[in-house]
Each structure stands twice: as C-alpha cells, then as structure tokens.
Coordinates of C-alpha atoms and ligand atoms in Angstrom, one line a residue:
X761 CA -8.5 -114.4 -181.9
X762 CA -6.5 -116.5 -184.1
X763 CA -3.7 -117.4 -182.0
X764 CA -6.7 -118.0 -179.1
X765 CA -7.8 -120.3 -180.9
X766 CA -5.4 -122.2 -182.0
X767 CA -3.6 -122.7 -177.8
X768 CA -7.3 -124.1 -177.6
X769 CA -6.9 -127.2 -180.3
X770 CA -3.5 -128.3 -178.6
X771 CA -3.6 -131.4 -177.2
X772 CA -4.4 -131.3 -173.6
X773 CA -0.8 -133.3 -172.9
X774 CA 1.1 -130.9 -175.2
X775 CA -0.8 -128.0 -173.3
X776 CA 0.7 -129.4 -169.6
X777 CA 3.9 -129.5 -171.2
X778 CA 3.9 -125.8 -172.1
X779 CA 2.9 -125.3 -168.6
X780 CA 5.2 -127.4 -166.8
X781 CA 8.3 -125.8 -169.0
X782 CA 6.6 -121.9 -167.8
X783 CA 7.0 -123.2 -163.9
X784 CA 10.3 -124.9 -164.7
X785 CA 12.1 -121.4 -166.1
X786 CA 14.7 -120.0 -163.4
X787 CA 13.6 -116.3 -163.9
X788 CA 11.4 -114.7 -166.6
X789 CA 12.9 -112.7 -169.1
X790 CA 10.5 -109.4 -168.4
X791 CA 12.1 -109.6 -164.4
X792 CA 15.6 -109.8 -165.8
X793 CA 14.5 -107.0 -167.6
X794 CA 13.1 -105.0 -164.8
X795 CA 15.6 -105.4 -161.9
X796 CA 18.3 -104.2 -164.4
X797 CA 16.8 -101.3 -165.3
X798 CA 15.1 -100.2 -162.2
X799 CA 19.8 -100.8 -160.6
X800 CA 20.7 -99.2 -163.8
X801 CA 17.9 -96.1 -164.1
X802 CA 19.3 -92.6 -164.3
X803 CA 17.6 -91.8 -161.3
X804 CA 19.6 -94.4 -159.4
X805 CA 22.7 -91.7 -160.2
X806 CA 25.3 -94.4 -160.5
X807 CA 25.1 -95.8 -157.0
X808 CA 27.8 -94.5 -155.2
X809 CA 28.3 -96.5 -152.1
X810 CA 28.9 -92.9 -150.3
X811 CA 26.4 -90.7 -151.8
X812 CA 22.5 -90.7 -150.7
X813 CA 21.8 -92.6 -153.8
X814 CA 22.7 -95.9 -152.7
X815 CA 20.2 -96.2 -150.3
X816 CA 17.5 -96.3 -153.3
X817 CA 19.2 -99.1 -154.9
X818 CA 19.4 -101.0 -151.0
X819 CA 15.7 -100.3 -150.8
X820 CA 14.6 -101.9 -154.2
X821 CA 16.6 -105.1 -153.3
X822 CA 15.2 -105.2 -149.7
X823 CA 12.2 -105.0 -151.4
X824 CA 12.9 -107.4 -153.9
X825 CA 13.5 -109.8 -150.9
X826 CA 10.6 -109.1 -149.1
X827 CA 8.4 -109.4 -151.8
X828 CA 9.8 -113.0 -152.6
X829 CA 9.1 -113.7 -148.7
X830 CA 12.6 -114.3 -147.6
X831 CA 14.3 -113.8 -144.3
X832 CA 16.5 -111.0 -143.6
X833 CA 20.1 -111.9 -142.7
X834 CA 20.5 -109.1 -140.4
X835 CA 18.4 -106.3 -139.6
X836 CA 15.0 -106.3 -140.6
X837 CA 15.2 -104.2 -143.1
X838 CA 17.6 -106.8 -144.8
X839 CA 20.2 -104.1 -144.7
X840 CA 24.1 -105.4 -142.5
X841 CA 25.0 -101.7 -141.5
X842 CA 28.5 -101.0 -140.5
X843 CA 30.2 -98.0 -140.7
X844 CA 33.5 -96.4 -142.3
X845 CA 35.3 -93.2 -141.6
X846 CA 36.1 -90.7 -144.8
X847 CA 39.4 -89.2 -144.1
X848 CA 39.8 -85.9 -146.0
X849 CA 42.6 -83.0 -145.5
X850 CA 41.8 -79.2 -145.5
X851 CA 43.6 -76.2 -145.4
X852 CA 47.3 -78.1 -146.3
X853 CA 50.0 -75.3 -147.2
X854 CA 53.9 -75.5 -147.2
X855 CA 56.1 -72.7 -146.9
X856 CA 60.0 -73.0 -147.9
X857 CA 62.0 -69.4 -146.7
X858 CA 58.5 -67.9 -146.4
X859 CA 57.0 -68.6 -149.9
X860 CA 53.9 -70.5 -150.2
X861 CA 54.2 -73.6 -152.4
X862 CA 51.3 -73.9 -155.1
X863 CA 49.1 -76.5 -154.4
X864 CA 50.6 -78.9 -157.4
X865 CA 53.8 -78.2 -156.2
X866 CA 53.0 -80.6 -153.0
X867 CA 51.6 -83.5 -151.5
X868 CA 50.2 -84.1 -148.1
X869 CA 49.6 -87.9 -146.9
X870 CA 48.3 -87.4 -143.6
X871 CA 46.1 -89.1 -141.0
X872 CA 46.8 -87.1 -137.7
X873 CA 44.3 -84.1 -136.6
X874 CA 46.3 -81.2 -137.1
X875 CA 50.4 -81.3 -138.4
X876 CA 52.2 -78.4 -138.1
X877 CA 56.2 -79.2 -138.9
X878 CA 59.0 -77.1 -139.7
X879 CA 62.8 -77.3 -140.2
X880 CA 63.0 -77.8 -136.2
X881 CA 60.3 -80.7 -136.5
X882 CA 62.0 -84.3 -135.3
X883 CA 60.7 -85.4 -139.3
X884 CA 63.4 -87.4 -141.4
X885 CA 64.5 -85.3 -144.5
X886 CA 64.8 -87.1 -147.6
X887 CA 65.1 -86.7 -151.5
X888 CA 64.0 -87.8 -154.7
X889 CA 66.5 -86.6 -156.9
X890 CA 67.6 -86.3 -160.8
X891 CA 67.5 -89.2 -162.6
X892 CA 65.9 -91.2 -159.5
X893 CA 62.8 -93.8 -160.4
X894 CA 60.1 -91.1 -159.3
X895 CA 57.3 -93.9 -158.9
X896 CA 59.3 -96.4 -157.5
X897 CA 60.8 -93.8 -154.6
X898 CA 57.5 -92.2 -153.9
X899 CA 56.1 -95.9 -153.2
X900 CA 59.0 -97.2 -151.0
X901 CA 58.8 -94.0 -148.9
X902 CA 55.3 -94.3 -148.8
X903 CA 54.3 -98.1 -147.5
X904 CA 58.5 -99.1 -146.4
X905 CA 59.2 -96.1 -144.3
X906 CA 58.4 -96.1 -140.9
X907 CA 59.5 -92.4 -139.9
X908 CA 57.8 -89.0 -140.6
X909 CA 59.1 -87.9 -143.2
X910 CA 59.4 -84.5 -145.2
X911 CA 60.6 -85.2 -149.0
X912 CA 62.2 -83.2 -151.5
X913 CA 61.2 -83.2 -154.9
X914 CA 63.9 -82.6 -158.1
X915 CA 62.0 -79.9 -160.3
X916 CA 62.3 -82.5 -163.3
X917 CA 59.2 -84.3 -161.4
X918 CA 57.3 -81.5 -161.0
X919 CA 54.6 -82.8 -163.9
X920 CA 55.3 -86.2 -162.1
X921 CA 54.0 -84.8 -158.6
X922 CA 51.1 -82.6 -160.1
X923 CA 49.8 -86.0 -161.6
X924 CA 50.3 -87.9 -158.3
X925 CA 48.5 -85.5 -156.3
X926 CA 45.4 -85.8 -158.6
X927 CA 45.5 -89.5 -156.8
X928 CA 46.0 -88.8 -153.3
X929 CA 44.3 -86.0 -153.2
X930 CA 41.0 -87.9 -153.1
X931 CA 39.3 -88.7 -150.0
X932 CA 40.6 -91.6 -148.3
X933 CA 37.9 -94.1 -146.7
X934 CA 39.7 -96.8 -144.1
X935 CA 37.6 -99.1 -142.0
X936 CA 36.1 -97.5 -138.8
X937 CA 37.9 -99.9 -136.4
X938 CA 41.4 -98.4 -137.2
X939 CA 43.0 -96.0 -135.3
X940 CA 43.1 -93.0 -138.4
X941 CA 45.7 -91.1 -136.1
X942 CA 48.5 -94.2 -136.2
X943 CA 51.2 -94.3 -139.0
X944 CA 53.5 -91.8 -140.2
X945 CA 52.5 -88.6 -142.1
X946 CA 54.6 -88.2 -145.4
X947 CA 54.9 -84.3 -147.4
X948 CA 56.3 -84.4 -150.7
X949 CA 57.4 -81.2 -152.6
X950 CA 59.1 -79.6 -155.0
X951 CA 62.7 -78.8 -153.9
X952 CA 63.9 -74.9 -153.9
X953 CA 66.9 -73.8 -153.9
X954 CA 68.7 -72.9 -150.1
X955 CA 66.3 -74.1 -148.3
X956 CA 66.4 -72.1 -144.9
X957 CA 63.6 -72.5 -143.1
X958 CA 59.9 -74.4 -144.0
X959 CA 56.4 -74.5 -142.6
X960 CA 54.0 -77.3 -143.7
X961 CA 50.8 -77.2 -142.0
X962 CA 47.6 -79.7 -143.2
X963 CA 44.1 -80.4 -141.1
X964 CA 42.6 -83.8 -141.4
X965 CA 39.0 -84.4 -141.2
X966 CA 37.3 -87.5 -139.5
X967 CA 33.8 -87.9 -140.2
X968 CA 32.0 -91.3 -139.7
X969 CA 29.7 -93.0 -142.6
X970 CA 27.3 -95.8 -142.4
X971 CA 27.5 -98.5 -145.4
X972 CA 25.1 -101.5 -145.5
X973 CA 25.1 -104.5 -147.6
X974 CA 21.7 -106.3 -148.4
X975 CA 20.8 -109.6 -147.4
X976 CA 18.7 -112.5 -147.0
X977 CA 18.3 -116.1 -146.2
X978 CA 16.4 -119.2 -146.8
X979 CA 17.5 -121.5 -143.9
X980 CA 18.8 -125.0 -144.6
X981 CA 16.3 -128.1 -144.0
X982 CA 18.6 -130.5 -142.6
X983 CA 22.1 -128.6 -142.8
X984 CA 21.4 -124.9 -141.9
X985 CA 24.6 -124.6 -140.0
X986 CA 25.9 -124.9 -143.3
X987 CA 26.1 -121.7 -146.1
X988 CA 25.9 -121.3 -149.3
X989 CA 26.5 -117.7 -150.5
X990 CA 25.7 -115.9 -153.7
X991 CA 26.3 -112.5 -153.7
X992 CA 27.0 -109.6 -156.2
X993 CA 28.0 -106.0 -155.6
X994 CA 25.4 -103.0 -156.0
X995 CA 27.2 -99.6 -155.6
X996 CA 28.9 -98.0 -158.6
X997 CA 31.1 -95.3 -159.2
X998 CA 28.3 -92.4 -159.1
X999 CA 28.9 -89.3 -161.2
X1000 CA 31.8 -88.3 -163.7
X1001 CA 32.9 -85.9 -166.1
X1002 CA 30.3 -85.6 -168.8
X1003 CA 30.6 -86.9 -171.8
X1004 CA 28.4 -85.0 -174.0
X1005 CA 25.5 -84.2 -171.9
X1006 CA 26.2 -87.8 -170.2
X1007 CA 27.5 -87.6 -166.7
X1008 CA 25.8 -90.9 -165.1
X1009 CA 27.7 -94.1 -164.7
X1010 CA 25.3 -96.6 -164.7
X1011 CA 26.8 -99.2 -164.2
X1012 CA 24.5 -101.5 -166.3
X1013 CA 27.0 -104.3 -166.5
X1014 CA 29.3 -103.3 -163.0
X1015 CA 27.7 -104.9 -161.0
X1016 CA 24.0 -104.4 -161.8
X1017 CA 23.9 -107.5 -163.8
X1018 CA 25.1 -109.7 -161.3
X1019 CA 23.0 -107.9 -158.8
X1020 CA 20.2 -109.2 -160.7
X1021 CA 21.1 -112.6 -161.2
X1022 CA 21.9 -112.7 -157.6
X1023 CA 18.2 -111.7 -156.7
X1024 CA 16.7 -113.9 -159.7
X1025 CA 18.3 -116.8 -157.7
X1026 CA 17.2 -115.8 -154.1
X1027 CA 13.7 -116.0 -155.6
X1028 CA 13.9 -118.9 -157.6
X1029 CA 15.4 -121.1 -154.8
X1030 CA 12.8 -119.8 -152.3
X1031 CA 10.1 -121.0 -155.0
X1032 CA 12.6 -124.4 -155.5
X1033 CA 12.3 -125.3 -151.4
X1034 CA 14.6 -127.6 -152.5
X1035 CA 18.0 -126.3 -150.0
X1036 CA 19.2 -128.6 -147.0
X1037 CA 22.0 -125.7 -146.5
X1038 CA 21.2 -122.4 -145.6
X1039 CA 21.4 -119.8 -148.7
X1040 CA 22.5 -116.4 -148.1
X1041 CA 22.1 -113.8 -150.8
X1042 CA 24.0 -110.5 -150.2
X1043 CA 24.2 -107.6 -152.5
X1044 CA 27.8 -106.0 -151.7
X1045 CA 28.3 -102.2 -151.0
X1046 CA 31.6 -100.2 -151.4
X1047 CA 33.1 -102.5 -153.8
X1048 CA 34.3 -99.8 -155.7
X1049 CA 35.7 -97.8 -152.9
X1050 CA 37.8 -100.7 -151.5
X1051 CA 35.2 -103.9 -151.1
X1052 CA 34.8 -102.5 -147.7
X1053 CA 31.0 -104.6 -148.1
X1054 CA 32.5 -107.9 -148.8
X1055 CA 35.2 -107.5 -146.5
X1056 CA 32.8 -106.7 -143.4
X1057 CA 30.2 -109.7 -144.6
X1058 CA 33.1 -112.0 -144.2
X1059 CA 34.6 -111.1 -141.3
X1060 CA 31.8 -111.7 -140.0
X1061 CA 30.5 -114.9 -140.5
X1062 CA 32.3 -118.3 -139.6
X1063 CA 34.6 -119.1 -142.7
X1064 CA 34.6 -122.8 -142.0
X1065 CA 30.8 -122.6 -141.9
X1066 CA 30.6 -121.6 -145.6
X1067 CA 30.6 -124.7 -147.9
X1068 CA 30.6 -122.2 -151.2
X1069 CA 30.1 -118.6 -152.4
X1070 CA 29.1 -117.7 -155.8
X1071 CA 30.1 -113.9 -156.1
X1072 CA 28.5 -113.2 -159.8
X1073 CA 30.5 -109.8 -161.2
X1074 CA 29.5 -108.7 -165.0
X1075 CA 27.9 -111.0 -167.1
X1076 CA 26.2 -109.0 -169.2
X1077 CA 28.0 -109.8 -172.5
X1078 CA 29.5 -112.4 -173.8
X1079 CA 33.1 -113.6 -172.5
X1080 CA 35.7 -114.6 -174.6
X1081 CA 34.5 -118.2 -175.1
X1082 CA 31.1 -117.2 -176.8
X1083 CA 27.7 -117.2 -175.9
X1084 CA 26.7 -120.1 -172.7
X1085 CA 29.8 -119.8 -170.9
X1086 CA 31.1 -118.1 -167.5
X1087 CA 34.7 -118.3 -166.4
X1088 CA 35.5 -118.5 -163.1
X1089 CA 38.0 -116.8 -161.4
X1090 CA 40.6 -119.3 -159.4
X1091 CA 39.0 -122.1 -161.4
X1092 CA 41.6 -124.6 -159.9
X1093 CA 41.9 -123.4 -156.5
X1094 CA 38.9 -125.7 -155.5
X1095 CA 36.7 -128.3 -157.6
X1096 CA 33.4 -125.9 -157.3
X1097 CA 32.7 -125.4 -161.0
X1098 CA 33.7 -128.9 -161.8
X1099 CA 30.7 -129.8 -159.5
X1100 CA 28.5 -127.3 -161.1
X1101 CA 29.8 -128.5 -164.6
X1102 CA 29.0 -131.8 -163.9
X1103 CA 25.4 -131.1 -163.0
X1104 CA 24.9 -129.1 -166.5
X1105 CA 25.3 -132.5 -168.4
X1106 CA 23.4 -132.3 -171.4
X1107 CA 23.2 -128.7 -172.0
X1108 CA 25.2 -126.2 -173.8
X1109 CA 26.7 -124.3 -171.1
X1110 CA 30.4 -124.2 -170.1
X1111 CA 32.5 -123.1 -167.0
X1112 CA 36.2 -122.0 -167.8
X1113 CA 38.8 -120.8 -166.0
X1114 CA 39.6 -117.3 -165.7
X1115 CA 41.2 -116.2 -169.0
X1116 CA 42.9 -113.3 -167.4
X1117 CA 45.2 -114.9 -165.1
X1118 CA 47.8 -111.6 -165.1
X1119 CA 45.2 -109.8 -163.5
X1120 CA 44.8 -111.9 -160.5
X1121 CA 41.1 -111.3 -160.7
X1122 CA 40.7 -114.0 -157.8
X1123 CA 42.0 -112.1 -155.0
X1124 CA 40.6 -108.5 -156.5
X1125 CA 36.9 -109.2 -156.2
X1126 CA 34.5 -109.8 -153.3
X1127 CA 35.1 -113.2 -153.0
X1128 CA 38.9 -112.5 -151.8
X1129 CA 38.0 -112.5 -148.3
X1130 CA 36.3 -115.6 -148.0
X1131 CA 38.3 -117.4 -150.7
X1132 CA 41.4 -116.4 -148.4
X1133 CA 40.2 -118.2 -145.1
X1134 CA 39.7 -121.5 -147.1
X1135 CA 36.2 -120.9 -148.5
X1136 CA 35.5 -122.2 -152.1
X1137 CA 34.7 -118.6 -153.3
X1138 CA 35.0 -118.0 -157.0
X1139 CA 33.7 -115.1 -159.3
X1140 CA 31.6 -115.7 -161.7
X1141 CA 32.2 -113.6 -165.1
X1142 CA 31.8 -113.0 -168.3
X1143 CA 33.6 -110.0 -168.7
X1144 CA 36.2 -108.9 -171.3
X1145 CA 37.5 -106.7 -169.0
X1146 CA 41.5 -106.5 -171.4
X1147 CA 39.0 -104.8 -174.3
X1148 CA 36.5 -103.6 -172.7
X1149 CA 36.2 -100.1 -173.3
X1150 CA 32.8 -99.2 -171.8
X1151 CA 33.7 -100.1 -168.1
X1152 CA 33.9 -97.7 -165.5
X1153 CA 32.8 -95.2 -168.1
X1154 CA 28.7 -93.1 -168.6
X1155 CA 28.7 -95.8 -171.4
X1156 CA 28.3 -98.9 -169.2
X1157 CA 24.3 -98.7 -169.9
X1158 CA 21.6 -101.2 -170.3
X1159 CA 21.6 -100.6 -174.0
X1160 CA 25.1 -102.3 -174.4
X1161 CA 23.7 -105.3 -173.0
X1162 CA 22.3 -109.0 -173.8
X1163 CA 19.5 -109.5 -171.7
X1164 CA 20.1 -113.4 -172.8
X1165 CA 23.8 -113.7 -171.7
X1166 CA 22.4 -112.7 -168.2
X1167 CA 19.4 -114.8 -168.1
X1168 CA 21.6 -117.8 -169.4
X1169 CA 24.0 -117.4 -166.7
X1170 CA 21.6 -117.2 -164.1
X1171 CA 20.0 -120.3 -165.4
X1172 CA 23.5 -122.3 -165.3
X1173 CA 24.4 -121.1 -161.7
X1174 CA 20.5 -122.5 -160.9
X1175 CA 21.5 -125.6 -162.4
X1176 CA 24.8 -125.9 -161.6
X1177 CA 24.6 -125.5 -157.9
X1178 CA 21.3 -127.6 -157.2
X1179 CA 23.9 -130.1 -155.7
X1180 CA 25.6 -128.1 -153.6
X1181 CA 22.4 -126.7 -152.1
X1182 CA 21.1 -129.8 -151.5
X1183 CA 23.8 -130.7 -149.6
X1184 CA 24.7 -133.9 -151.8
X1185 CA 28.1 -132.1 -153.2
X1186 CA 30.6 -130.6 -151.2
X1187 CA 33.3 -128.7 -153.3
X1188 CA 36.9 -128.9 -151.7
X1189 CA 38.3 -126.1 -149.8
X1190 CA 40.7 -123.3 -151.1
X1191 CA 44.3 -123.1 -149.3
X1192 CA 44.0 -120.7 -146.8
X1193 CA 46.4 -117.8 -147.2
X1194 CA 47.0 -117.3 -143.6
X1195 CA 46.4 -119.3 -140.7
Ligands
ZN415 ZN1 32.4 -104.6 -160.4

C-alpha cells in the first residue's frame, strides 16, 4: 500500500521517465533468466547435438522465435535441417600366428564396409619402434600416409596405444556429402614376436543423422540483400561420468548463455524495427561434435553478402578485464568492434581483443567459416577458458553464473551494432584464407 502510494505522488514527468527507461531496456532480467534456465534445465540432458534431446532445446528457440513474430530463415519450423553420417566400427579383431589380440592391444581407423587383410594383403607394413616419438609417428602415418597400411607397435607403447584407442575408438561423425569409403584404412598393434601370419578383420557402420540449426529473420528495409548475423551454438556435450550423483552437463555457460543473448537480440531488434539490413539469428547445432551447424549455415549462404556476424560463445562470467567488457576473438582482423566501440560512447562497457591469442580461438569457433571467406565474423566472449575449471564438466550450471554479465553483454552488442544494422557502418572485410 505504501509503495502504491508513493509511484502515485511522483511527478507525472518523472513517472514518463520511468516508463520510457522500462521500453528502452534491451531484455528484461526475469527473460534472461528464463531462457537460461529453461537451455540449461536437467530435463534438457545436456543437449547433445546427436541424442533426442536436442530437439527440445530446437523447439523452445523455434518457439522463442515464433512467439517474438519473426520469420523463419528456412523451414517453417525455423529449423535448417541437414544431415551427417555417424561412422562407427563393430566386430574389429586382429589375429598374429592365430592369437587374438586384446582389444587395447590394437587400433582400427577404418572407413570402408568390411576389411578383411592378412599377411598376403597388398597393405604397406610399417613400425613404430623403441625409442621412436609414439605421438608424433602415429600422427604422420595417420593424416601424411597415403597407403593402407598395417603398423607394428614396440611393446614399450603398449600403455601409449591403450590410451589412444580410448580416442579413436569413439564414433566418428563426417559430413554426409563425403564419400566415407575413400582414404586409406590404418591398423595399429602391438608387435609379437615372429610374426608369421596375421588376420585383421573390422566392420564399419554407416548410418545417416539429421542435425538442424535454428533460425530466423527480420528482413532489411532498404538493404535486405545485405546480412547481418548473430548466432550462438545450442548443443552441449550430453551425459558424462557422474560426479557424485551428477551426470548432466548443462552447459549453463557452453553455449546456453550466448544462446540466450542471441534470442534476447532477435526480439529486441524485431521490437527496435530499426534494421535496413536483413538480421539473421541462428542458434548453431553440433558445435561440439565438429561445428558441423556453423559449417553447413555458411556454406550455404553468399559470403560476400554478409556485412558482419556476431557469434556470442560464453559470457556468463566475467572475462579477464572485469565486469562490462567482451573480448573479441580476431579483434584486428577487421574494424567490427571498433565500430561497435565507438557507438558505446559514454558508457562503461569495453571490447578487447582476444586475450588468448595461443589458442587461436578465431578460427576454432563458429565464426571460422564465415570469418575465412572474408566475412567480418568475430566471437564474442567473456570466457576464462586458461582457468576455467567448470567447462565441459556436470559443473557448468546456472548457479555458477552472473545473470548481469549476460544481460550487460547483450545490452552492449544491442548498442554496439545499431550502426551496422542500420546500414550507416560497414566494418571492413577479413582476408580471405583461400580464394
Ligand atoms: Zn561452446
């Protein structure tokens, strides 16, 4: 009753001002709020991009889309389906003079249907011996040798191999398009002595899997053949080894966070009706698995036609430079957040360049693709990804979060890119990396 009557003896002026600041907010801290923790639920299971659970995720951003009345980019259902093929091997055994190898005792990289070699086999025998760089030979053979090739293993590297294997054992997931058959099929295993005869037989399994990306568009007024994208990736890594009774990788910060910022924006811009370029919002699938969502979304739009992309990954805590700031990864490579600095004059907040250089973060997130046929595409961050120690772990929950650090970088980005949007700043182009 108090407080009632106290909004009622403001000023009518000081009462239009409260108002107009309510309108004037990018995003509402009770949304932030509920898209994170509707991505970053339980029942969401960690989003793997090739489990059923991903599709709940796709939904509640479709339907985050449709609610805030914008176009899908693709299919009506906002979703850009393409598909992948999991490669997985069964049944793999190797038999030197008759003796079955254990399964640590071997490795199988192998694309083609059904191999079946034996000392007779036209395969290229090889070694890793004593004293050899194990890593280093397993590598070359691996991605410099053209041949089929059968390789023996010193019994020094026997803990070496064992470990490797835990690697490659895991499914493998290449793009549809490529022929899964081509390339050369390497074994790897543990040497015995006189070596007489051997039998190595593996089965590969080819079994096709739709992904989908979510999008959505709010066309440009006067400049709609030109794009500006923001985008942030959706899936997670699913389920691990418990921790306690824990097993749920959440994936609060990775990538639900920019998730959210990216579909705080898509609404706030559709409410703005300010854009003369075309905005295209896309939540990313598979980034995890290989950023087979970013890498399909940009092969398949024109490069030259995107005048910027702001891929937002983690920016749930503060980075390295305090509270208000993003870095951006390949800061230099183009002027973009020089422009977006420029239009954040008289406010607090701060773009810096990448502070982890070493890592090459620019060419290891979703913007790679388009950032690598000349687009302007930079990651937004504020991740302390050197210390860390809650990524990729059950720990990565909404909980170890600052709800403000997210709704402050949305609001910058807002800011930052009303320029570019309205078509009166045009950041400079990256150097393309091929031609
Ligand atoms: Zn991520």
């Amino acid at each position: 009753m108090k407080e009632n009557l106290l909004r009622w003896s403001f000023p009518l002026f000081l009462q239009l001002a409260v108002c107009t600041f309510v309108t004037a907010q990018v995003v509402e801290t009770t949304d932030v709020e509920r898209i994170i923790s509707t991505l970053a639920a339980d029942d969401m299971r960690g989003r793997a991009a090739l489990s059923p659970d991903i599709a709940r995720a796709a939904d509640f951003i479709a339907e985050e889309f449709r609610q805030a009345r914008l176009q899908p980019y693709v299919e009506d259902n906002y979703r850009q389906t393409f598909e992948v093929t999991k490669v997985f091997t069964e049944n793999e055994s190797i038999k030197i003079n008759g003796k079955a190898l254990n399964v640590d005792e071997f490795i199988i990289l192998n694309s083609n249907p059904n191999l079946s070699w034996n000392q007779d086999s036209e395969i290229e025998v090889m070694e890793i011996r004593a004293g050899d760089d194990f890593s280093e030979r397993f590598r070359d053979i691996v991605r410099n040798n053209a041949n089929h090739n059968i390789v023996w293993v010193d019994p020094s590297f026997a803990p070496m191999l064992a470990r490797f294997k835990k690697i490659f054992s895991r499914e493998n997931v290449i793009p549809k398009q490529a022929s899964a058959a081509d390339g050369p099929s390497k074994v790897f295993a543990i040497k015995k002595k006189n070596i007489k005869s051997f039998q190595v037989d593996a089965s590969t399994i080819h079994e096709d899997f739709p992904l989908f990306n979510v999008a959505a568009v709010i066309p440009g007024k006067s400049k709609a053949n030109e794009f500006v994208v923001f985008s942030a990736h959706y899936d997670h890594i699913g389920i691990l080894d418990p921790v306690g009774k824990d097993s749920i990788a959440n994936g609060a910060d990775d990538d639900a966070s920019g998730t959210t910022a990216m579909i705080a924006l898509a609404k706030h811009f559709k409410k703005e009706d300010i854009n003369e370029r075309t905005l295209i919002f896309v939540a990313f699938t598979a980034e995890e698995i290989g950023m087979f969502g970013s890498k399909y979304f940009s092969n398949n739009i024109d490069a030259d036609k995107v005048v910027a992309m702001i891929n937002i990954e983690m920016i749930g805590k503060d980075s390295k430079f305090g509270p208000n700031t993003l870095y951006v990864t390949g800061y230099h490579h183009s002027n973009l957040a020089e422009l977006m600095q420029e239009n954040l004059k008289g406010t607090a907040f701060t773009f810096h360049p990448d502070p982890y250089p070493q890592q090459n973060l620019f060419y290891r997130s979703d913007n790679a693709v388009l950032a690598a046929l000349g687009v302007p595409a930079h990651t937004f961050s504020t991740s302390q990804i050197d210390k860390d120690e809650y990524y990729h772990t059950v720990k990565d929950e909404l909980s170890t979060l600052d709800i403000r650090n997210i709704k402050s970088s949305i609001e910058a980005i807002a800011k930052g890119v009303v320029g570019i949007i309205t078509g009166e700043q045009t950041p400079s182009r990256v150097e393309k990396l091929t031609d």
